[in-house]
mmCIF file of C-alpha atoms and ligand atoms in Angstrom:
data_model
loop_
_atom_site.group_PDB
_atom_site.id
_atom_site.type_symbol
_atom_site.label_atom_id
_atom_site.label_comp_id
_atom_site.label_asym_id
_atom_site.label_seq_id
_atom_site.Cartn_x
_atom_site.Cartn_y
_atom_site.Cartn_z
ATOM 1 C CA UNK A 4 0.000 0.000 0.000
ATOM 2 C CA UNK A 5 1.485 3.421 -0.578
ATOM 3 C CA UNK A 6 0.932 5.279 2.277
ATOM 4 C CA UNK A 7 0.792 8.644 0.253
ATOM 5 C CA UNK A 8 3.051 10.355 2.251
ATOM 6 C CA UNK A 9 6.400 10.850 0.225
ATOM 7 C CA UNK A 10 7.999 14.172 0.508
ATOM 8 C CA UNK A 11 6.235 15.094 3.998
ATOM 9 C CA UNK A 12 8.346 16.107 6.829
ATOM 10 C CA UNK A 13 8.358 14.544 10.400
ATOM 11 C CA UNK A 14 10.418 15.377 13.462
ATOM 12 C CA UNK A 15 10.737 11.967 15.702
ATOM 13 C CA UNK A 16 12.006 12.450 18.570
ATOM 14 C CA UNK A 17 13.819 10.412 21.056
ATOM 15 C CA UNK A 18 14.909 8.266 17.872
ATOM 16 C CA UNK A 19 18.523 6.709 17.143
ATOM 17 C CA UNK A 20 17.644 3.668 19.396
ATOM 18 C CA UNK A 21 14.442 2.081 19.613
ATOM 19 C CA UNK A 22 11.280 2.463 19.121
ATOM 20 C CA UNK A 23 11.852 5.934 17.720
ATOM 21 C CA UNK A 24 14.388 4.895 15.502
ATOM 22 C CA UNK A 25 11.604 2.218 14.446
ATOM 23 C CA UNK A 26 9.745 4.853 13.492
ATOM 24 C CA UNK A 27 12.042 7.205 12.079
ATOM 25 C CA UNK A 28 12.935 4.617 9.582
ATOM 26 C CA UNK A 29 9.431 3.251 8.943
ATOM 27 C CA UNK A 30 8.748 6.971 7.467
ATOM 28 C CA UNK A 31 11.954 7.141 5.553
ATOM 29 C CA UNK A 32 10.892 3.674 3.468
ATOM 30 C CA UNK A 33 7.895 6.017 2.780
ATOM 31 C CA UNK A 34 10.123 8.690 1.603
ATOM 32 C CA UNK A 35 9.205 11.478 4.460
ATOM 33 C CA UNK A 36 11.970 13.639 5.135
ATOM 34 C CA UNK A 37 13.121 13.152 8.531
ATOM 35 C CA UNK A 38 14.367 15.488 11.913
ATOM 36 C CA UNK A 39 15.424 13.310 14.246
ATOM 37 C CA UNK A 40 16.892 13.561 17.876
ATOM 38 C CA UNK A 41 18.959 12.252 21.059
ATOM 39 C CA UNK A 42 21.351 13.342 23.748
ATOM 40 C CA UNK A 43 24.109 11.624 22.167
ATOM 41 C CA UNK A 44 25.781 12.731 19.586
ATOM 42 C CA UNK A 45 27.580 9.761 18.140
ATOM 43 C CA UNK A 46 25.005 7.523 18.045
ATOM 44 C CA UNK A 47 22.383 9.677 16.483
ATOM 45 C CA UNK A 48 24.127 10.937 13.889
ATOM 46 C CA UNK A 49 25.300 6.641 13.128
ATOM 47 C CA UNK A 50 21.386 6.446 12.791
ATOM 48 C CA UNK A 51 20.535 9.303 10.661
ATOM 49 C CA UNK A 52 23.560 7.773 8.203
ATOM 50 C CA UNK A 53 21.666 4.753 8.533
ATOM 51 C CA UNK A 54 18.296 5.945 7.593
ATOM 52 C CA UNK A 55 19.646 8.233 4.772
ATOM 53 C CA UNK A 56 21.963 5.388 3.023
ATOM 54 C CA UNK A 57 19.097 2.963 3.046
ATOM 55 C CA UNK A 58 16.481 5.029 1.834
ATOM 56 C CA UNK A 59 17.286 8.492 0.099
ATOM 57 C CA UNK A 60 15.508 10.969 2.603
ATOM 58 C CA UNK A 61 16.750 14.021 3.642
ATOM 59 C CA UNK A 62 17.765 13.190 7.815
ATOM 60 C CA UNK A 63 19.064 15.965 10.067
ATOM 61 C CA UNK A 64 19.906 15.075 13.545
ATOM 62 C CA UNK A 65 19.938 17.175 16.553
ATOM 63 C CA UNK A 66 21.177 15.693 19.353
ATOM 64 C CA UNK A 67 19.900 17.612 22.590
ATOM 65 C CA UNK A 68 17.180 16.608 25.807
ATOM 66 C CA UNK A 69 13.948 17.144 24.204
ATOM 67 C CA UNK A 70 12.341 17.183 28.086
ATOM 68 C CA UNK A 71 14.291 20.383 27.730
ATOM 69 C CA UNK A 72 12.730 24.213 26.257
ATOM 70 C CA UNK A 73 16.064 24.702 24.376
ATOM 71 C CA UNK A 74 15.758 20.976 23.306
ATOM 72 C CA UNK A 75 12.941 21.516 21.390
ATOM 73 C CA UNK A 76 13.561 25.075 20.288
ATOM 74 C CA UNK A 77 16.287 23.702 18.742
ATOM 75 C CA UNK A 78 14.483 20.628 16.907
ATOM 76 C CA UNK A 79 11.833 22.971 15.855
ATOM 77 C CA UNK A 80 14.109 25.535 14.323
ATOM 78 C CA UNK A 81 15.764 22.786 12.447
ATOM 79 C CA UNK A 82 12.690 21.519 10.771
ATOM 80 C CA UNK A 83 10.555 24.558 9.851
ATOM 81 C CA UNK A 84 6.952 23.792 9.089
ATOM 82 C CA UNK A 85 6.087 19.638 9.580
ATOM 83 C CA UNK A 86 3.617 17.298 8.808
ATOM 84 C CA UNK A 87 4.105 14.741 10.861
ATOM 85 C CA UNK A 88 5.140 14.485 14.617
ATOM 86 C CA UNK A 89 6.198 11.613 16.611
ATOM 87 C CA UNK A 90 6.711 12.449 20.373
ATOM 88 C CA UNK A 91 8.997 9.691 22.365
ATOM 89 C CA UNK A 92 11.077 10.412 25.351
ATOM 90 C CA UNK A 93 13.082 8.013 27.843
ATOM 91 C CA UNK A 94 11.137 6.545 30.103
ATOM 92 C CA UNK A 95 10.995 6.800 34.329
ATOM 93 C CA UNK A 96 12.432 4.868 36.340
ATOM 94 C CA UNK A 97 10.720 2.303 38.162
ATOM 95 C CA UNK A 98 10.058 2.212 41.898
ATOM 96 C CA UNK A 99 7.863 2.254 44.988
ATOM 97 C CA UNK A 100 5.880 5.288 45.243
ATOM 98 C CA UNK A 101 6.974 5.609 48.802
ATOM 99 C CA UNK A 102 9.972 6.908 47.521
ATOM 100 C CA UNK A 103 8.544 9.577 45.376
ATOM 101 C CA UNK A 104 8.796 13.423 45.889
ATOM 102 C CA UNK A 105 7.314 16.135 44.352
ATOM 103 C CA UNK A 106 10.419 16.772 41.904
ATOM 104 C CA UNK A 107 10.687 12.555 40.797
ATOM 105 C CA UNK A 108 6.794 13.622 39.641
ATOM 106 C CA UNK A 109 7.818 17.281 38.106
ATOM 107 C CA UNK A 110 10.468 15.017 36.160
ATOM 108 C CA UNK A 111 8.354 12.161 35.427
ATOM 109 C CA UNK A 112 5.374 14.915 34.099
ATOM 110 C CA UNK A 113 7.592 16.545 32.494
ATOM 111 C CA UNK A 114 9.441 14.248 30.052
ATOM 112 C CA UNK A 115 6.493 12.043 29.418
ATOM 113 C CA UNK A 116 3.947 14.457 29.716
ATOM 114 C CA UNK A 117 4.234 18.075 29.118
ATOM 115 C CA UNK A 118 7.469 17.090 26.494
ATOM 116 C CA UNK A 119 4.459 16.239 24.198
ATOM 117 C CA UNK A 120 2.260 18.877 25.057
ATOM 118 C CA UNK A 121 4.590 21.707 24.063
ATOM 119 C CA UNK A 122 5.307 19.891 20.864
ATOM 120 C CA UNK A 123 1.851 19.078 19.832
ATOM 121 C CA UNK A 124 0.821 23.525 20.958
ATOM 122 C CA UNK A 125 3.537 24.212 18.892
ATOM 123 C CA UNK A 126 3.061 22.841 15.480
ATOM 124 C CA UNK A 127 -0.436 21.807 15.610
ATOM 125 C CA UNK A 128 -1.585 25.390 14.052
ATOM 126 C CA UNK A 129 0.501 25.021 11.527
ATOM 127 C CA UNK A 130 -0.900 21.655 10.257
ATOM 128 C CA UNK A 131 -4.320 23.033 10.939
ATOM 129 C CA UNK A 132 -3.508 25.670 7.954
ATOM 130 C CA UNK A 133 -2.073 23.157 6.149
ATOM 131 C CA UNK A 134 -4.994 20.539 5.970
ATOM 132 C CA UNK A 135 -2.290 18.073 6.628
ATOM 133 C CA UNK A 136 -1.255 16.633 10.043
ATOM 134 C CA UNK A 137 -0.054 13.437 11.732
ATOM 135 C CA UNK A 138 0.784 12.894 15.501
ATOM 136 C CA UNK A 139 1.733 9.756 17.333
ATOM 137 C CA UNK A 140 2.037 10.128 20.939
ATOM 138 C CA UNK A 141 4.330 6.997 22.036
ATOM 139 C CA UNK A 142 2.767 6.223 25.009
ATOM 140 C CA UNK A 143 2.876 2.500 27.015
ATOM 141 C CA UNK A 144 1.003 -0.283 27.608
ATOM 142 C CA UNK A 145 0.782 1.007 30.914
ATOM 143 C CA UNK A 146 -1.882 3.554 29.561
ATOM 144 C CA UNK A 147 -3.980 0.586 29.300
ATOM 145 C CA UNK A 148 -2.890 -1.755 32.409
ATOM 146 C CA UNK A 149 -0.795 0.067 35.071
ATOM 147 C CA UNK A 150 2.941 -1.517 35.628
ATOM 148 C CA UNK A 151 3.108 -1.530 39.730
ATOM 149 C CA UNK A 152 6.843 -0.824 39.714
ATOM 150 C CA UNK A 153 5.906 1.792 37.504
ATOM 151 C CA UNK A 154 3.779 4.352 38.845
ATOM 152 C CA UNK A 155 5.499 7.484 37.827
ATOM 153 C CA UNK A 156 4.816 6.354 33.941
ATOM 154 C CA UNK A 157 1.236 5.044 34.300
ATOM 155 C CA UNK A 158 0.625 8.432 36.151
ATOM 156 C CA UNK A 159 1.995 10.704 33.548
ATOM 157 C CA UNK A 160 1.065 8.831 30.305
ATOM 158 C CA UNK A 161 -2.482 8.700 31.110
ATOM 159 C CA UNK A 162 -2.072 12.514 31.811
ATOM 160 C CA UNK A 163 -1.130 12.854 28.154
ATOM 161 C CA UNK A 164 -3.203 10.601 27.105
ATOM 162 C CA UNK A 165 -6.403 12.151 28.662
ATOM 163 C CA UNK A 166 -5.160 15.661 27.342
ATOM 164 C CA UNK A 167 -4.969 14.259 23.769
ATOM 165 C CA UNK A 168 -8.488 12.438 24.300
ATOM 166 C CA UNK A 169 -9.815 16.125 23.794
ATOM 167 C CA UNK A 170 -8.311 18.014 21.393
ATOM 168 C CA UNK A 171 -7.395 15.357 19.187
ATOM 169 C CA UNK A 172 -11.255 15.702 18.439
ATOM 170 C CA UNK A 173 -11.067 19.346 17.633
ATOM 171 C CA UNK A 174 -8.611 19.001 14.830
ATOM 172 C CA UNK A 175 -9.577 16.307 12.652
ATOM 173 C CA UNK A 176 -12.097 18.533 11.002
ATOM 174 C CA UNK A 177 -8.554 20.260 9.509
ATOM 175 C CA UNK A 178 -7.040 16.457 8.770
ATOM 176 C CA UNK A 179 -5.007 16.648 11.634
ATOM 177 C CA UNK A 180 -5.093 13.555 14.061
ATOM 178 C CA UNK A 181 -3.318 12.690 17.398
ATOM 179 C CA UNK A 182 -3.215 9.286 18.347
ATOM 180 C CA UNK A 183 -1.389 7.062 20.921
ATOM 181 C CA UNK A 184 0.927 3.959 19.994
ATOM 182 C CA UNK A 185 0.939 1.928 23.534
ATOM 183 C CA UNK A 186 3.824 -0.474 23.322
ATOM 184 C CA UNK A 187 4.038 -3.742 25.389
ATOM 185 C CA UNK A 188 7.192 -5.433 25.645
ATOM 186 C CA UNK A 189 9.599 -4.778 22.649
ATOM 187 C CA UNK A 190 13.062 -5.694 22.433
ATOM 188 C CA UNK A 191 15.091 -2.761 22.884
ATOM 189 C CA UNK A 192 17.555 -1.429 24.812
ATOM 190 C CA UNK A 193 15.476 -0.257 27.335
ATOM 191 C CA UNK A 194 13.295 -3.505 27.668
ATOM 192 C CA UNK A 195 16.990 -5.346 28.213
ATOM 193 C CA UNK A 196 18.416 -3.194 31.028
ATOM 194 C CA UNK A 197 14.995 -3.736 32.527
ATOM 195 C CA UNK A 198 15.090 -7.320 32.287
ATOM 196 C CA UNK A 199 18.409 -8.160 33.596
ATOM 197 C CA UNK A 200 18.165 -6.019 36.489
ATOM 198 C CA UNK A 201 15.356 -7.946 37.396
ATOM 199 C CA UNK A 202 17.485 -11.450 36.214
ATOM 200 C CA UNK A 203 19.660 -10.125 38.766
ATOM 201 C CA UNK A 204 17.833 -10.041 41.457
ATOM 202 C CA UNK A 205 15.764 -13.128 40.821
ATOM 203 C CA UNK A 206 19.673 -14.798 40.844
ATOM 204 C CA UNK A 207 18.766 -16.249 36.970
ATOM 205 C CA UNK A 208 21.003 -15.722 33.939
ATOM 206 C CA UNK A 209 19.552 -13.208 31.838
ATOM 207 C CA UNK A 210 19.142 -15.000 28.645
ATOM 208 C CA UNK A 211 16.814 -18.022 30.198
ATOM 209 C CA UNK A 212 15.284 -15.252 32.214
ATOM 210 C CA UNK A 213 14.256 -13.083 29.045
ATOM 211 C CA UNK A 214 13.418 -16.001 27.059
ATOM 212 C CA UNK A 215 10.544 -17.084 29.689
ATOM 213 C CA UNK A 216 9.435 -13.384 29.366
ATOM 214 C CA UNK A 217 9.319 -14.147 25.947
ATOM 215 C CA UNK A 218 7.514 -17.148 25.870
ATOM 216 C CA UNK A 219 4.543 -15.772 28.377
ATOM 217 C CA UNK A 220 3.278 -13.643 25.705
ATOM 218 C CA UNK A 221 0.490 -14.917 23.587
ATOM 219 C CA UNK A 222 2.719 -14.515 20.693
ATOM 220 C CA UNK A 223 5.604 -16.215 22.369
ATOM 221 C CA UNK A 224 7.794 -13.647 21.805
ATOM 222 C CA UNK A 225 8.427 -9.617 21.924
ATOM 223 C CA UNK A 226 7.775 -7.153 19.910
ATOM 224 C CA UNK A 227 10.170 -5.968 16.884
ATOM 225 C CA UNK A 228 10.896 -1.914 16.967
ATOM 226 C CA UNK A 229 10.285 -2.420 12.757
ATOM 227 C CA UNK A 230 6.599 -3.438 13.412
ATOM 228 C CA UNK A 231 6.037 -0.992 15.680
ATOM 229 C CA UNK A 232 7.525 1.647 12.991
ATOM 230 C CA UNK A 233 4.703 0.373 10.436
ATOM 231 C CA UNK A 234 2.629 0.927 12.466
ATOM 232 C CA UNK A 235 3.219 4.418 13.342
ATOM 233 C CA UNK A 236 3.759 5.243 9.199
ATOM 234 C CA UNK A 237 -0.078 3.667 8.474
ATOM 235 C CA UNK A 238 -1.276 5.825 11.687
ATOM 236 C CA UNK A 239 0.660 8.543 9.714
ATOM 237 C CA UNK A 240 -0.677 7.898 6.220
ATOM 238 C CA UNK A 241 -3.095 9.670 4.201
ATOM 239 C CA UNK A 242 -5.340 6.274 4.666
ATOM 240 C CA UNK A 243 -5.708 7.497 8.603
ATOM 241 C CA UNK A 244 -7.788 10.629 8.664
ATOM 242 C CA UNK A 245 -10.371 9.596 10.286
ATOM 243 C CA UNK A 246 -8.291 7.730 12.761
ATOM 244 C CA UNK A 247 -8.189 10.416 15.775
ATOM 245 C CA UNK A 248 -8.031 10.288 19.868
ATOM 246 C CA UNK A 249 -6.939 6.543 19.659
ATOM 247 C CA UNK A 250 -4.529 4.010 21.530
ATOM 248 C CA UNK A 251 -3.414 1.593 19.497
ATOM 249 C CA UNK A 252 -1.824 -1.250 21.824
ATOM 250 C CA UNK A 253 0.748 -3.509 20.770
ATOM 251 C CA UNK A 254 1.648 -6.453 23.248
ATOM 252 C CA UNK A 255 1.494 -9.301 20.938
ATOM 253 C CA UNK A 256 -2.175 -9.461 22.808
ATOM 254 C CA UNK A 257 -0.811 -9.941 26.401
ATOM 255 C CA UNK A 258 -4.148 -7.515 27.367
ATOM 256 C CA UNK A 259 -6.522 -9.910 28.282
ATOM 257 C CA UNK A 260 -9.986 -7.783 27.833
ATOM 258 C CA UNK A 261 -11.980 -8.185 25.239
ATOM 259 C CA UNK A 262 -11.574 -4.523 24.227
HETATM 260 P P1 LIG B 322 15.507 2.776 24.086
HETATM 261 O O1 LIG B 322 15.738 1.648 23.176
HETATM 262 O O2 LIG B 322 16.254 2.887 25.371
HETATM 263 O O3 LIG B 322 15.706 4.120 23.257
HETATM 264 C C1 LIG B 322 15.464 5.360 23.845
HETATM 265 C C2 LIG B 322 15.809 6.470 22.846
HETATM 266 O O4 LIG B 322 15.406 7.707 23.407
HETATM 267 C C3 LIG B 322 17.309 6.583 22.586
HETATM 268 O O5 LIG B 322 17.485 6.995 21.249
HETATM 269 C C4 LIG B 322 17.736 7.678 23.563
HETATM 270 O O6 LIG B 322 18.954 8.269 23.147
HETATM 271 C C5 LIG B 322 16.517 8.613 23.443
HETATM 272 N N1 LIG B 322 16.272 9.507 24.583
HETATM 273 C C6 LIG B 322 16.085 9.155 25.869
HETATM 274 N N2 LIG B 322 15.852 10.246 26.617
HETATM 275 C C7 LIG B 322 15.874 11.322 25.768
HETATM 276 C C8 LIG B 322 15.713 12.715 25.938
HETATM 277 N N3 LIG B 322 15.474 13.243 27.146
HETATM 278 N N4 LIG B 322 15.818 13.512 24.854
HETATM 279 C C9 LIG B 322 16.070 12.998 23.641
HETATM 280 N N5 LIG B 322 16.230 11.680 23.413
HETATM 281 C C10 LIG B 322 16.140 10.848 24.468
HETATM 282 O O7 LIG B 322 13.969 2.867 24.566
HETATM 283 P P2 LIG B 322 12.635 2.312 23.833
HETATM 284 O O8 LIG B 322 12.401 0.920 24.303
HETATM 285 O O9 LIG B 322 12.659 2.623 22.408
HETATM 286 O O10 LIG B 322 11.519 3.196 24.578
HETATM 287 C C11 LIG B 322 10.969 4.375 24.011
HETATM 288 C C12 LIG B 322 9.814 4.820 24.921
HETATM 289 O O11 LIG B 322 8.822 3.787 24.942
HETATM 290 C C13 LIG B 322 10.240 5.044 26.380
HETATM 291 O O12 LIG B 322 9.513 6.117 26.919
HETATM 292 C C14 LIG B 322 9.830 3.753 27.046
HETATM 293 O O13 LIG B 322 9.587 3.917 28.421
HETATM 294 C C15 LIG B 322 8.553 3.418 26.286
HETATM 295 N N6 LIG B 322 8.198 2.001 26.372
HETATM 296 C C16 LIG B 322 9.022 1.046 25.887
HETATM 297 C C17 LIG B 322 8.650 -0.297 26.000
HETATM 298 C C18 LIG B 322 9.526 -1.422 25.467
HETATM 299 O O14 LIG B 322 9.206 -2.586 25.685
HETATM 300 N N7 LIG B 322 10.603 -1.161 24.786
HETATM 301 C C19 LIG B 322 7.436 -0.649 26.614
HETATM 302 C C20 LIG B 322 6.622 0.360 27.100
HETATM 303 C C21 LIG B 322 7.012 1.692 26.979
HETATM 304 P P3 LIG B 322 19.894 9.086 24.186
HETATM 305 O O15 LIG B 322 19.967 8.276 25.441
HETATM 306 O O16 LIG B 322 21.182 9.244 23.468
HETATM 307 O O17 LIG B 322 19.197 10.404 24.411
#
């Protein structure tokens, strides 16, 4: 299917590793011009060489803290106007809410949260004008079935997600959607350092300890960051417009409801 998208523009943040870089390079096969960004340097810029050499797009990396104002000033000054924006930022850490003050929550809110809030306020106009639009709000699983270890994420993704409930209804009517992509265990970098500090602790090598992980999941297996990418390029596609306000879970069907 041709997505119908060749020649947008998309800023992806949080994407030389991962599920962002999934994404990033989902869009590039679809021949959207790409602004992508990370703290580090080195590696970002081996992933927008990546992306460009396999597919011809146009990639310019910035690497700086999106959680940051000057972060995303910067981003947004290096891609002008966009059609397409994919918010991602590092997760929180896990732990007991016990622990929690006021400034683990400011943090928490603020990267996975507010982050995606300023980015959405400040292009969404701009797509409005443009009858074109596209955002995917990578969210978590957790949006869906709170993670007990992780409270400070299921707190401040449903915030974001609840915020994008509304006024992801008030833009359609211009062609511009927000949706969520909820992602349940995918094998990434972050998924692995979670698992073998937990492999740790349970006193079981990590391999034998991610591979019965693996196999408890309906689908026997985790997720791949390239299917979540096609994902996020349909949700992106001109197919999608009346696709709005959604969360789109992806756990290889590890939810158990019915809806
Ligand atoms: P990952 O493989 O660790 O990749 C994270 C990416 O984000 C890296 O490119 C990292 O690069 C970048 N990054 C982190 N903090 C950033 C910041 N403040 N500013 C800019 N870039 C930043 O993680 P992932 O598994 O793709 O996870 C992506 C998101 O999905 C996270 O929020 C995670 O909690 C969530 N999630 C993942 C899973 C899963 O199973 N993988 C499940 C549920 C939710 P630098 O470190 O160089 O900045």
């Amino acid at each position: 299917m041709d997505l119908g998208i060749k020649g947008k523009k998309a800023i992806v943040c949080a994407a030389s590793k991962g599920l962002g870089k999934g994404c990033a390079m989902a869009l590039a096969r679809e021949g959207v011009d790409l602004v992508i960004n990370s703290r580090t340097q080195e590696t970002l810029e081996a992933t927008a060489e990546e992306i460009r050499s396999e597919t011809g797009v146009s990639v310019t990396a910035v690497a700086c803290d999106i959680t940051t104002p000057e972060g995303r000033a910067a981003v947004l000054d290096a891609a002008g106007p966009i059609d397409i924006l994919i918010n991602n930022a590092g997760g929180p850490p896990p732990g007991n809410f016990r622990d929690w003050t006021v400034e683990d929550w400011q943090k928490a809110l603020n990267a996975n949260m507010l982050t995606a809030i300023e980015l959405i306020r400040l292009t969404v106009d701009g797509m409005i004008e443009r009858k074109f639009g596209r955002v995917v709000n990578i969210t978590s699983g957790a949006v869906k079935a709170p993670i007990p270890i992780l409270g400070l994420s299921n707190g401040a993704r449903t915030g974001l997600t609840g915020f994008v409930a509304g006024v992801a209804r008030e833009t359609v009517r211009d062609n511009v959607t927000i949706n969520g992509l909820l992602p349940g265990p995918f094998d990434t970098d972050r998924l692995r350092g979670n698992m073998k500090l937990q492999a740790e602790k349970a006193g079981v090598p990590y391999e034998q300890f991610a591979a019965q992980h693996a196999q408890k999941n309906p689908a026997g297996r985790f997720g791949r960051a390239d299917e979540f990418g096609a994902a996020c390029a349909f949700l992106c596609s001109v197919h999608a417009g009346f696709i709005t306000g959604q969360n789109l879970l992806m756990d290889g069907g590890a939810f158990p409801g019915t809806l």
